[in-house]
Coordinates of C-alpha atoms and ligand atoms in Angstrom, one line a residue:
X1 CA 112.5 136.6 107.7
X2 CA 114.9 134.7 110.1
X3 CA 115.1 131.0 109.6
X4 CA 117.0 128.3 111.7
X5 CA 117.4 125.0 110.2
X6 CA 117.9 122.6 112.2
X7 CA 119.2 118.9 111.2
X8 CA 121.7 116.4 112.3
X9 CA 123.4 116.2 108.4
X10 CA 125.2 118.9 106.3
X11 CA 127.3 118.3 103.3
X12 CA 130.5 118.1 103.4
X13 CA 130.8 118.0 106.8
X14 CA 128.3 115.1 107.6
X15 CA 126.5 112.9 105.2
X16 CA 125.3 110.0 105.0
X17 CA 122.7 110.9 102.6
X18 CA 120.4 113.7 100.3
X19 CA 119.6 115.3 103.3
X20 CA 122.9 116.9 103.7
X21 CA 122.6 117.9 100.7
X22 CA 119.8 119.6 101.2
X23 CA 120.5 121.3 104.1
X24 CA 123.8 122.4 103.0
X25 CA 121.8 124.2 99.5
X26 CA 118.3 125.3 100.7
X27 CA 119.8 127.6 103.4
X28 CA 121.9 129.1 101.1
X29 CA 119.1 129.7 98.4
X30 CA 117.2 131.0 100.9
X31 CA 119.5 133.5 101.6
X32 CA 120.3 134.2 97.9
X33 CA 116.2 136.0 98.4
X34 CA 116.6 137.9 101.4
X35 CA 115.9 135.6 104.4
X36 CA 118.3 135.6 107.5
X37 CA 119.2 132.3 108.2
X38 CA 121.4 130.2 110.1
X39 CA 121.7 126.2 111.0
X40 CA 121.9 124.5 114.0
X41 CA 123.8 121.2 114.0
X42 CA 125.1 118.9 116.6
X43 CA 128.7 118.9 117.6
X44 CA 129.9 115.9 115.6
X45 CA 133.5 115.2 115.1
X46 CA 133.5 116.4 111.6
X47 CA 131.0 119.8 112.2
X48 CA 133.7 120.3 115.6
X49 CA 136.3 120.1 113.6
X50 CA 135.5 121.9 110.8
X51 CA 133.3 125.0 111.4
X52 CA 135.1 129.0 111.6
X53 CA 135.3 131.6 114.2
X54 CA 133.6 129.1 116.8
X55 CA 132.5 131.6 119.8
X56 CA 130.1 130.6 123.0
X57 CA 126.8 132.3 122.7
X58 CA 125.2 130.1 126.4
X59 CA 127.0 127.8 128.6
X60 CA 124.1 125.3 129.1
X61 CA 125.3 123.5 131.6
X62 CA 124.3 119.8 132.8
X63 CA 121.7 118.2 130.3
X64 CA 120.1 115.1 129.1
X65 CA 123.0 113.5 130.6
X66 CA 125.6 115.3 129.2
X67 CA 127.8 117.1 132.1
X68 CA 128.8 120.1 130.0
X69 CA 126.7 121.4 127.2
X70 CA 127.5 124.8 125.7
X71 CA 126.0 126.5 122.4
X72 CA 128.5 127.8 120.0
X73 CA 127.9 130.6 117.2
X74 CA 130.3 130.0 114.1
X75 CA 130.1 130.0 110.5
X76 CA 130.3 127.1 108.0
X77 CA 133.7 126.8 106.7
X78 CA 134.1 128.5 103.2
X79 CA 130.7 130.6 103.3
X80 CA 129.4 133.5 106.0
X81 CA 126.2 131.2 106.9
X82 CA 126.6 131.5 110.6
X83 CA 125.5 128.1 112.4
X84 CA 124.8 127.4 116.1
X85 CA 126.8 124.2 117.3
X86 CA 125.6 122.2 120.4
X87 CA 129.1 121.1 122.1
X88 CA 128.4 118.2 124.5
X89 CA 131.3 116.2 124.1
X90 CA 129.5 113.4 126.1
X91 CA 127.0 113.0 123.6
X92 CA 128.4 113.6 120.1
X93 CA 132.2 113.3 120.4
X94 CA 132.6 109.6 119.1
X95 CA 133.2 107.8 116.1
X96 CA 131.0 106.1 113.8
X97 CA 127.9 107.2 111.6
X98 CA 126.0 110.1 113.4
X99 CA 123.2 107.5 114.3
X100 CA 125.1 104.1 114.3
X101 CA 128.0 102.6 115.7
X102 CA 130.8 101.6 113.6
X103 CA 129.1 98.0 113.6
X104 CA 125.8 99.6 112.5
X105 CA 123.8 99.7 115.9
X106 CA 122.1 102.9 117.0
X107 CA 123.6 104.2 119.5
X108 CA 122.2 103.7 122.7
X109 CA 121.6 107.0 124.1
X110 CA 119.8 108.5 120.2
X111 CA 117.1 110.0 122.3
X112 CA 119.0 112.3 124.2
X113 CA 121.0 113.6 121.6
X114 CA 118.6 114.0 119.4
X115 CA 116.3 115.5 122.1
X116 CA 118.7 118.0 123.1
X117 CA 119.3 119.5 119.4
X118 CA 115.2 119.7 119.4
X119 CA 115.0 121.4 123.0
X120 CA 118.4 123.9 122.1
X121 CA 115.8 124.6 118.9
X122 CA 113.0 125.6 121.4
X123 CA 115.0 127.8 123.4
X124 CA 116.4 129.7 120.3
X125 CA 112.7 129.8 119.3
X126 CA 111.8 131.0 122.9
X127 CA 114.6 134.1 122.6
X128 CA 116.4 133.0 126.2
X129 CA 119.5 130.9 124.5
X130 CA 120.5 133.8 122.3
X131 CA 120.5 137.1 123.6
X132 CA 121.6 138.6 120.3
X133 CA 119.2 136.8 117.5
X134 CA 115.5 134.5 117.4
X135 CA 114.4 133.1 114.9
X136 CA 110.9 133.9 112.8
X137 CA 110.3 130.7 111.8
X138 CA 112.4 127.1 112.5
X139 CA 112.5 124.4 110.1
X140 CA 113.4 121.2 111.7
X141 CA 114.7 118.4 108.9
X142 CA 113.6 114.9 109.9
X143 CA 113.2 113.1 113.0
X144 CA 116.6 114.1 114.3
X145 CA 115.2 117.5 114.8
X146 CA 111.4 116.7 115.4
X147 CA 111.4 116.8 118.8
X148 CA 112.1 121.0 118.4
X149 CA 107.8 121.1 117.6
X150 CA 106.6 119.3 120.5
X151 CA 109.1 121.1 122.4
X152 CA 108.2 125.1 120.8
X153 CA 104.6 123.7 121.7
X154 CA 105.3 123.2 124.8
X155 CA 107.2 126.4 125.5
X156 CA 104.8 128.5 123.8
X157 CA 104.3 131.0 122.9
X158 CA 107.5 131.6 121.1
X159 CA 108.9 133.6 118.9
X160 CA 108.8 131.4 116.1
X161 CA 106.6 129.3 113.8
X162 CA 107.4 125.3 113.2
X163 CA 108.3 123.7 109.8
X164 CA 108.9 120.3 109.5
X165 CA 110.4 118.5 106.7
X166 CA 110.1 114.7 106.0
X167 CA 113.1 113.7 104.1
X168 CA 112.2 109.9 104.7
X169 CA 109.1 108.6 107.0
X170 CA 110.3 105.0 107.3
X171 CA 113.3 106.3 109.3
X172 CA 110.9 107.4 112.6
X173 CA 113.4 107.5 116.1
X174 CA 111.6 105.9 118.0
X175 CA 112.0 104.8 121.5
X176 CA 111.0 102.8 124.8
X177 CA 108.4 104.3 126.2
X178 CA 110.0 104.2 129.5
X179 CA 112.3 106.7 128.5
X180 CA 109.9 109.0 128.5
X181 CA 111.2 111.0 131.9
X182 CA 114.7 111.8 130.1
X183 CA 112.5 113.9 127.6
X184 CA 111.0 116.4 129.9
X185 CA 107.7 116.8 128.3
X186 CA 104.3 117.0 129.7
X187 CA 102.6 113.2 130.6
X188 CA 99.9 114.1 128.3
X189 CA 102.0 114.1 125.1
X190 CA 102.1 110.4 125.9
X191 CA 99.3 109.4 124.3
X192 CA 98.2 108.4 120.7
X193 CA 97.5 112.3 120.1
X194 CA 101.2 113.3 121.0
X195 CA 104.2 111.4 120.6
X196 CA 102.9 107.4 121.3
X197 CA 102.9 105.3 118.8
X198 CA 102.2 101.8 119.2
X199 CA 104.0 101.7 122.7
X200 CA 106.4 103.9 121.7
X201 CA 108.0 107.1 121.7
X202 CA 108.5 108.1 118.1
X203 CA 110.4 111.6 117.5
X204 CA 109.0 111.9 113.7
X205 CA 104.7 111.8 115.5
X206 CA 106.6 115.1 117.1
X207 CA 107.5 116.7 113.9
X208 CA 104.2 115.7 112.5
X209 CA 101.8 116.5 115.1
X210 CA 103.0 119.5 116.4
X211 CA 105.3 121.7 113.6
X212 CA 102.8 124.8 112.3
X213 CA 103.2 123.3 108.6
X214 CA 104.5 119.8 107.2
X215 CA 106.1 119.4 104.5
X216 CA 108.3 116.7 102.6
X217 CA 110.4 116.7 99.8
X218 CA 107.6 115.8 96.3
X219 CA 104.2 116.4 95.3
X220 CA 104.1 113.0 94.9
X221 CA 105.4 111.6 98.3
X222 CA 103.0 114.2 99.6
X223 CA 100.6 112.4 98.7
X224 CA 101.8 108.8 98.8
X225 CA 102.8 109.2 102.7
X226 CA 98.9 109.8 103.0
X227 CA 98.0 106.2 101.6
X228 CA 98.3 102.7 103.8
X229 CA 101.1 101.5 101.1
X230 CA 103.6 104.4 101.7
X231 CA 102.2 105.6 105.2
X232 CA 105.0 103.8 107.3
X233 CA 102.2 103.4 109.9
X234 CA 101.8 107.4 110.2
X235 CA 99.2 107.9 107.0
X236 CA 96.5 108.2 109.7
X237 CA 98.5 111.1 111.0
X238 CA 99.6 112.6 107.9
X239 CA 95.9 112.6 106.6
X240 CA 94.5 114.6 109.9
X241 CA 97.0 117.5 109.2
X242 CA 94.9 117.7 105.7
X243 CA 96.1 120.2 103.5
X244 CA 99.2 121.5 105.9
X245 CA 101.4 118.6 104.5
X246 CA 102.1 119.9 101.3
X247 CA 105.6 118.6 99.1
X248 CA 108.2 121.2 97.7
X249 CA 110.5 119.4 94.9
X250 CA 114.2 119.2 96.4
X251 CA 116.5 121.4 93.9
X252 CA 119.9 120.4 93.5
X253 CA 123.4 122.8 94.2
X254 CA 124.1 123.2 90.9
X255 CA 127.5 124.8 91.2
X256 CA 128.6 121.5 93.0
X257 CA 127.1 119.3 90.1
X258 CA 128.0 121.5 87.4
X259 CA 128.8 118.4 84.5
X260 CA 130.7 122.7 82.7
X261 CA 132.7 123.4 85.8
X262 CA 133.0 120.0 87.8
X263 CA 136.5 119.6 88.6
X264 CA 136.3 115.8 89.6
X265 CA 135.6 114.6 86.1
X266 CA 137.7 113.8 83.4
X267 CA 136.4 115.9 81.0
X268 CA 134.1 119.2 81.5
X269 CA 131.0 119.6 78.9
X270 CA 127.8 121.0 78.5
X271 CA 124.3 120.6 76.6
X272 CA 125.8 122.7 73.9
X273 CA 129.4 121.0 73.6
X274 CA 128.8 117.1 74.5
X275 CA 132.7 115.5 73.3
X276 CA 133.5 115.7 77.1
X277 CA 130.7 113.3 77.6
X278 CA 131.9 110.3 75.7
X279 CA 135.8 111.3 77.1
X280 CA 134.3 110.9 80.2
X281 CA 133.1 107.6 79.5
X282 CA 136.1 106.0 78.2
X283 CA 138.1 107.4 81.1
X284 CA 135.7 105.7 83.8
X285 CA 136.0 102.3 81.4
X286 CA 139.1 102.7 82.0
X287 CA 139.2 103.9 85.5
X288 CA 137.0 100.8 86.6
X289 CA 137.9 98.2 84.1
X290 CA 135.1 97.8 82.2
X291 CA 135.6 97.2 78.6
X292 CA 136.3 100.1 76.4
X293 CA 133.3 100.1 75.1
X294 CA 131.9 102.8 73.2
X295 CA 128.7 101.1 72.4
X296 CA 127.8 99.5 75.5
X297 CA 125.2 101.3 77.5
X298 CA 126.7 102.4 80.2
X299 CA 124.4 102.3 83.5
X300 CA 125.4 104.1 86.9
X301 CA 124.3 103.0 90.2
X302 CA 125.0 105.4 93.3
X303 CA 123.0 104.6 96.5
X304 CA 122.7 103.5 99.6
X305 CA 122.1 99.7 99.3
X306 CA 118.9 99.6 101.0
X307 CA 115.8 97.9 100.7
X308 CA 114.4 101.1 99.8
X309 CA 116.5 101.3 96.6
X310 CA 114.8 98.1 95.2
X311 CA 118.5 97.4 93.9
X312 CA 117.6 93.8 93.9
X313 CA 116.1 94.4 90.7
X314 CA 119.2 95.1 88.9
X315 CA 120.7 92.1 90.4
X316 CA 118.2 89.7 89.1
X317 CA 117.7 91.7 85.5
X318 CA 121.4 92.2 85.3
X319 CA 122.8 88.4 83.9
X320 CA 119.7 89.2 80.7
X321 CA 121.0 92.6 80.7
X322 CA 125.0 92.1 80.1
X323 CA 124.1 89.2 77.1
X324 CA 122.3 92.0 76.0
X325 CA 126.0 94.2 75.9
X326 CA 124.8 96.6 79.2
X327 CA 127.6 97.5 81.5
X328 CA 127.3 98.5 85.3
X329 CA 129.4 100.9 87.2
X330 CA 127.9 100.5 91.1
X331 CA 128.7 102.4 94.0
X332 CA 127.0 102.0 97.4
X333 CA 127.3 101.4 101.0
X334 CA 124.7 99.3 102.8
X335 CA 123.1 95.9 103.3
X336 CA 125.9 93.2 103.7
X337 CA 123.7 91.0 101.7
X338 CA 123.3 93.6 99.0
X339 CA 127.1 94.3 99.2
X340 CA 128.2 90.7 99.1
X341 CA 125.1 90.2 95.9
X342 CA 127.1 93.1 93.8
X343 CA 130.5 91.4 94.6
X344 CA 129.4 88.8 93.5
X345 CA 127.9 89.9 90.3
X346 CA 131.3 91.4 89.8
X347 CA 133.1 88.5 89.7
X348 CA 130.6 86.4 87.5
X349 CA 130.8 90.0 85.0
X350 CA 134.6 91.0 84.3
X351 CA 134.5 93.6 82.5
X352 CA 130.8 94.3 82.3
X353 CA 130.2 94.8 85.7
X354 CA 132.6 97.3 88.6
X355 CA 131.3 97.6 91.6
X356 CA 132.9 99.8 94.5
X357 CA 131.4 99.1 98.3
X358 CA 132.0 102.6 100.0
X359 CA 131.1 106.1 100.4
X360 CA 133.3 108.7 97.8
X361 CA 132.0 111.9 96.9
X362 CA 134.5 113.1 93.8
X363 CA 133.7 109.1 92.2
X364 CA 130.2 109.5 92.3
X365 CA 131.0 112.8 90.1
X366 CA 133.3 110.7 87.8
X367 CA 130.6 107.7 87.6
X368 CA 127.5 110.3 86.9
X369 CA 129.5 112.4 84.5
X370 CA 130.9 109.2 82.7
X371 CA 127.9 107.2 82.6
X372 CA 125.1 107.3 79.8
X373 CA 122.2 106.3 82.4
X374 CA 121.7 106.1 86.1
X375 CA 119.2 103.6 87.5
X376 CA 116.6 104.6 90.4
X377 CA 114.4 101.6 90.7
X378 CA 113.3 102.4 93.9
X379 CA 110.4 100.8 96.0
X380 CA 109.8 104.2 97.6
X381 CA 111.3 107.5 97.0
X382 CA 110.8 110.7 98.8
X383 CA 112.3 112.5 96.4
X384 CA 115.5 111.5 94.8
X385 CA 118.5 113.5 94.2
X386 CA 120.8 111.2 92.0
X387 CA 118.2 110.8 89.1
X388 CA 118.3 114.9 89.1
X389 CA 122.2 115.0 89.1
X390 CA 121.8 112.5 86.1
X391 CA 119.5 114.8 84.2
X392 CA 122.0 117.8 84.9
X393 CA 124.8 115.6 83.0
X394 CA 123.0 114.1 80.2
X395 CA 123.0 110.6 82.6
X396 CA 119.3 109.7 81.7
X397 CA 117.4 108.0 84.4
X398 CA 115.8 104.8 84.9
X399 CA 113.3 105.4 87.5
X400 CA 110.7 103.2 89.2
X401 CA 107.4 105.3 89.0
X402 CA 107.4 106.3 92.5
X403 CA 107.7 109.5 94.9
X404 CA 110.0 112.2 93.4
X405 CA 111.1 109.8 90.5
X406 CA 107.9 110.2 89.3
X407 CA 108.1 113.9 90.1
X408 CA 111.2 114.3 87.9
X409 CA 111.4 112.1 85.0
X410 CA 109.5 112.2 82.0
X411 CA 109.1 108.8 80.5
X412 CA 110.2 108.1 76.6
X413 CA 106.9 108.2 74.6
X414 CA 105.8 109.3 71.3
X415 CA 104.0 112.0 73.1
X416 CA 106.7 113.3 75.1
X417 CA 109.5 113.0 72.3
X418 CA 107.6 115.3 70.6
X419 CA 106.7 117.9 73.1
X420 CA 110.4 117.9 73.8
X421 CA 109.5 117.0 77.5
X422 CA 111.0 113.1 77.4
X423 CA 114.3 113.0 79.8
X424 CA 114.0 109.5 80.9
X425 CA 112.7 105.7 81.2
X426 CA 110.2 105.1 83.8
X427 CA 108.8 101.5 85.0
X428 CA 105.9 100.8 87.5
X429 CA 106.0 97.4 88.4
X430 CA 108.5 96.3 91.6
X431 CA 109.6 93.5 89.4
X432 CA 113.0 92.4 87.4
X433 CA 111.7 92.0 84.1
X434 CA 110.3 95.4 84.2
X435 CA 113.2 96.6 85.3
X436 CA 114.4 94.8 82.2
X437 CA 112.2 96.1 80.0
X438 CA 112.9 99.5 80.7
X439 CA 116.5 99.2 80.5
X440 CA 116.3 97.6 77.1
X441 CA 114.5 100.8 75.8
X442 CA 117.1 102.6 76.9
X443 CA 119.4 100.4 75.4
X444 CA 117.2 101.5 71.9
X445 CA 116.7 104.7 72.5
X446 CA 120.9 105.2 73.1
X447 CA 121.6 103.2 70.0
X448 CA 119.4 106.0 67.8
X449 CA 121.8 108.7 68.4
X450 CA 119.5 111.8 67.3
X451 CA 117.2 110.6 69.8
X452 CA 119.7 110.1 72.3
X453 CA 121.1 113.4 71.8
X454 CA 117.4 115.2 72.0
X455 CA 116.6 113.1 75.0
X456 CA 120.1 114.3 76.9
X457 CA 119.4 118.0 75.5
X458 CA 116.2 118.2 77.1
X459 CA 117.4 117.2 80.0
X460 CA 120.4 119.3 80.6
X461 CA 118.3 122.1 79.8
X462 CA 115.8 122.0 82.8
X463 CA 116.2 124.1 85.5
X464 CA 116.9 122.2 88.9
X465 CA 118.4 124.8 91.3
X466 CA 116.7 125.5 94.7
X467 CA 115.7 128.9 93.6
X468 CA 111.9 127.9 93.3
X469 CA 112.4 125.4 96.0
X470 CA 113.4 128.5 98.1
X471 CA 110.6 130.9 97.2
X472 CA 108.0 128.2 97.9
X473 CA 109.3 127.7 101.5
X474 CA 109.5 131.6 102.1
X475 CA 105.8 131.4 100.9
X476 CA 105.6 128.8 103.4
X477 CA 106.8 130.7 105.9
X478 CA 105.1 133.0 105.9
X479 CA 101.7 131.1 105.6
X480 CA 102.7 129.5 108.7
X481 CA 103.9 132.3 110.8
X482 CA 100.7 134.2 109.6
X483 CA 98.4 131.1 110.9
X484 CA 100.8 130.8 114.0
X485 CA 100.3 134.7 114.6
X486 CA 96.6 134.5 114.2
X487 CA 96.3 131.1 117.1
X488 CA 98.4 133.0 119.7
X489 CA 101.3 130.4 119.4
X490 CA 103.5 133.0 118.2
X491 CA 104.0 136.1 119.9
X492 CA 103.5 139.2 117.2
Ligands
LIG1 P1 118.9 109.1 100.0 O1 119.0 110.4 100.7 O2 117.7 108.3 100.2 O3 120.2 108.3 100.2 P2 119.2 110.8 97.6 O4 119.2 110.4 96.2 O5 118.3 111.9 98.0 O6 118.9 109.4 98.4 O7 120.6 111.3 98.0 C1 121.7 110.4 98.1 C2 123.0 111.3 98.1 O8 124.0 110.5 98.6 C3 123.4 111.8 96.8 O9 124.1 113.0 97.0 C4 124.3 110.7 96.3 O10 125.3 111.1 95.4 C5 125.0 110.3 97.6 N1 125.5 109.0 97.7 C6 124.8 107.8 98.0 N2 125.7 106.8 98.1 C7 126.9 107.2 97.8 C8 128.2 106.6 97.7 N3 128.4 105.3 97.9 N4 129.2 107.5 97.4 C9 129.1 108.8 97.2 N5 127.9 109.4 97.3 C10 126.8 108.6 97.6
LIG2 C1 115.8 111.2 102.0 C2 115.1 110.5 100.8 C3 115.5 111.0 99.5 C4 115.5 112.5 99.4 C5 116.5 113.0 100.5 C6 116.6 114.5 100.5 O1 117.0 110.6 102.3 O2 115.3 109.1 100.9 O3 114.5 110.5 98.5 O4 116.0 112.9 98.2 O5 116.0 112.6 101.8 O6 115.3 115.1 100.8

């Protein structure tokens, strides 16, 4: 089976959040069970810079706007993945976030390069870009790379059968709907049944309406995205596609958060051998400033400081939950008002309360590995990474029921302490003194230490890698190819 992913993020060459991640893991996993598969990214600064053996596979020539567009074949640095790189300087060679400006404002011209990494897709899937290699099937990650279903059905038939992946449906791309010439679609995909939506273009009615099979990233968000509360105005959409949405649980990379082998942390340790824990701990007190504290619960916040992340919860709870001896150890990029809130809190907290505004990869390790809970109070949550790299290093999550919290956290109870399945505190209500609440059981739970250390073994000892993950999709893919095979969109 060959598989191109296709997405505008891969860690560590471009991140600005779990989907890197999970485009830098799955492909790999995949791979790890036979499948042929390579990415396709656009030419950012960083993915220019930083991808091996770079050859041209097609000069492309003048395209959505861009004077000189050429398709490169090279392989991700340190590994033999191979990845296809759109280079169209005009487009992707500048500064900033890949979607923002460095003042936070899309950039103007999104829908042509996010167009063009969905139309390079289509013509990989259509076997004229690459003389040498097709895909069988092409999973496109998110709205960045919707636009690669509408175009495949358009083009068809292809070689290739369409997955789509919702990582997050409240991000959408949409666009004027005068814009609509610059994509080069058919007029009749310009209506509520293609890619309209309200007036507008949107690229993620693309991914949803016209990829073979739909999936996102939890059972749970599978079937939340169906309901008016979590829809993001597209529940109506998701429910006609029925029972081809279905959600696959993220893994994570476990040999990048590894608490035995991780070399950003002070300490290495396992389920088995837990003294690295607590030196971990003390070093990040001391790292941050926090009081050195041994008894003080010591709670972890890594995130994007979004509305999503409900973080305003654990500003309002946090004044109760210091008196009560909790300490915090933020870290997040975001919201000014959110930012300036945790500054804030900082200054009214010394020593309880370090907060860092910015985006560092080998910190979040050290603030994971030394803290003794990380809090997910999220209003929505697709699926989550950071509660799972908590469970991998004994950091046990406070989750809002929601999404893939709800997925992957097992809340404390009599039942579920003894069953062995408890790994975590997990709230419902979007409110601070629930928030509270669940903290302060925590707070209990951490200060019985047998339960404490049961609660952290089970944890560390479930299996989070993307080797299921990756058998599911493959299952996927071939379910789709099969259905794609059987409707003629797909040439056998
Ligand atoms: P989302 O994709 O919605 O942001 P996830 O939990 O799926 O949420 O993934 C977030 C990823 O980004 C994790 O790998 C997390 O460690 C990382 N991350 C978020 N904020 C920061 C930060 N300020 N510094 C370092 N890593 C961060
Ligand atoms: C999105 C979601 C997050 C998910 C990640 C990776 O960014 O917000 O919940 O874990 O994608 O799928």
């Amino acid at each position: 089976m060959r598989v191109l992913h296709v997405a505008a993020e891969v860690f560590p060459l471009v991140k600005t959040g779990g989907l890197a991640d999970v485009v830098a893991a799955l492909p790999v996993a995949l791979a790890e069970q036979g499948a042929e598969v390579r990415l396709l990214l656009p030419g950012l600064p960083a993915v220019m810079e930083s991808v091996q053996g770079a050859q041209v596979v097609i000069d492309i020539g003048a395209c959505f706007g861009a004077l000189r567009v050429r398709l490169l074949l090279a392989r991700m640095p340190g590994t033999k993945l191979p990845v296809y790189v759109i280079d169209a300087p005009y487009l992707y060679k500048r500064g900033g976030s890949p979607y923002q400006d460095s003042l936070g404002e899309e950039w103007p011209d999104n829908l042509q390069r996010f167009a063009l990494l969905g139309w390079v897709a289509a013509h990989l899937a259509a076997d004229d870009a690459d003389p040498r290699w097709a895909p069988d099937v092409v999973h496109a990650h998110d709205w960045h790379a919707a636009m690669a279903c509408a175009y495949m059905a358009e083009h068809g038939p292809t070689q290739a059968a369409s997955v789509f992946t919702v990582h997050n449906l409240a991000y959408q791309g949409l666009f004027p709907m005068q814009d609509w010439s610059l994509l080069g679609v058919a007029t009749r995909l310009l209506s509520p049944s293609g890619l309209e939506y309200h007036g507008q273009l949107s690229f993620m009615k693309a991914g949803l309406k016209f990829a073979d099979r739909v999936t996102t990233v939890s059972p749970n968000y599978a079937r939340e995205i169906a309901t008016h509360e979590f829809g993001c105005g597209l529940d109506g959409v998701v429910r006609e596609r029925g029972d081809q949405v279905i959600g696959i649980l993220n893994g994570i990379d476990d040999a990048v958060w590894n608490p035995a082998t991780d070399p950003a942390i002070a300490q290495r340790y396992d389920a088995e051998r837990m003294e690295g824990k607590l030196e971990c701990k003390r070093a990040l007190q001391v790292e941050l400033g926090l009081d050195e504290d041994d008894r003080a619960l010591l709670v972890t916040v890594v995130s994007r400081l979004t509305s999503q992340k409900g973080l305003d919860l654990v500003l309002a709870a946090m004044p109760e939950l210091i008196s009560a001896g909790v300490q915090f150890a933020v870290q997040g990029n975001g919201e000014p008002a959110l930012e300036a809130a945790f500054r804030m809190a900082q200054q009214a907290h010394p020593g309880r309360v370090h907060v860092h505004m910015g985006y560092d990869e080998a910190r979040a390790h050290r603030l994971v590995a030394g803290a003794d809970a990380i809090a997910v109070p999220s209003r929505f949550e697709p699926c989550g990474l950071t509660q799972m790299y908590g469970l991998r290093y004994g950091t046990l999550p406070i989750v809002r029921r929601v999404g893939g919290l709800a997925d992957t956290v097992v809340d404390v109870d009599p039942g579920s302490l003894a069953s062995g399945r408890a790994t975590g505190f997990v709230f419902d209500l979007a409110v601070p003194s629930a928030f509270e609440r669940c903290v302060r059981r925590a707070q209990a739970s951490f200060e019985n230490k047998a339960q404490w250390r049961a609660l952290t073994h089970n944890a560390m000892s479930l299996s989070l890698g993307w080797a299921g993950p990756a058998q599911a999709y493959l299952d996927l893919y071939a379910a789709a190819r099969g259905d794609a095979l059987a409707a003629g969109s797909v040439r056998a």
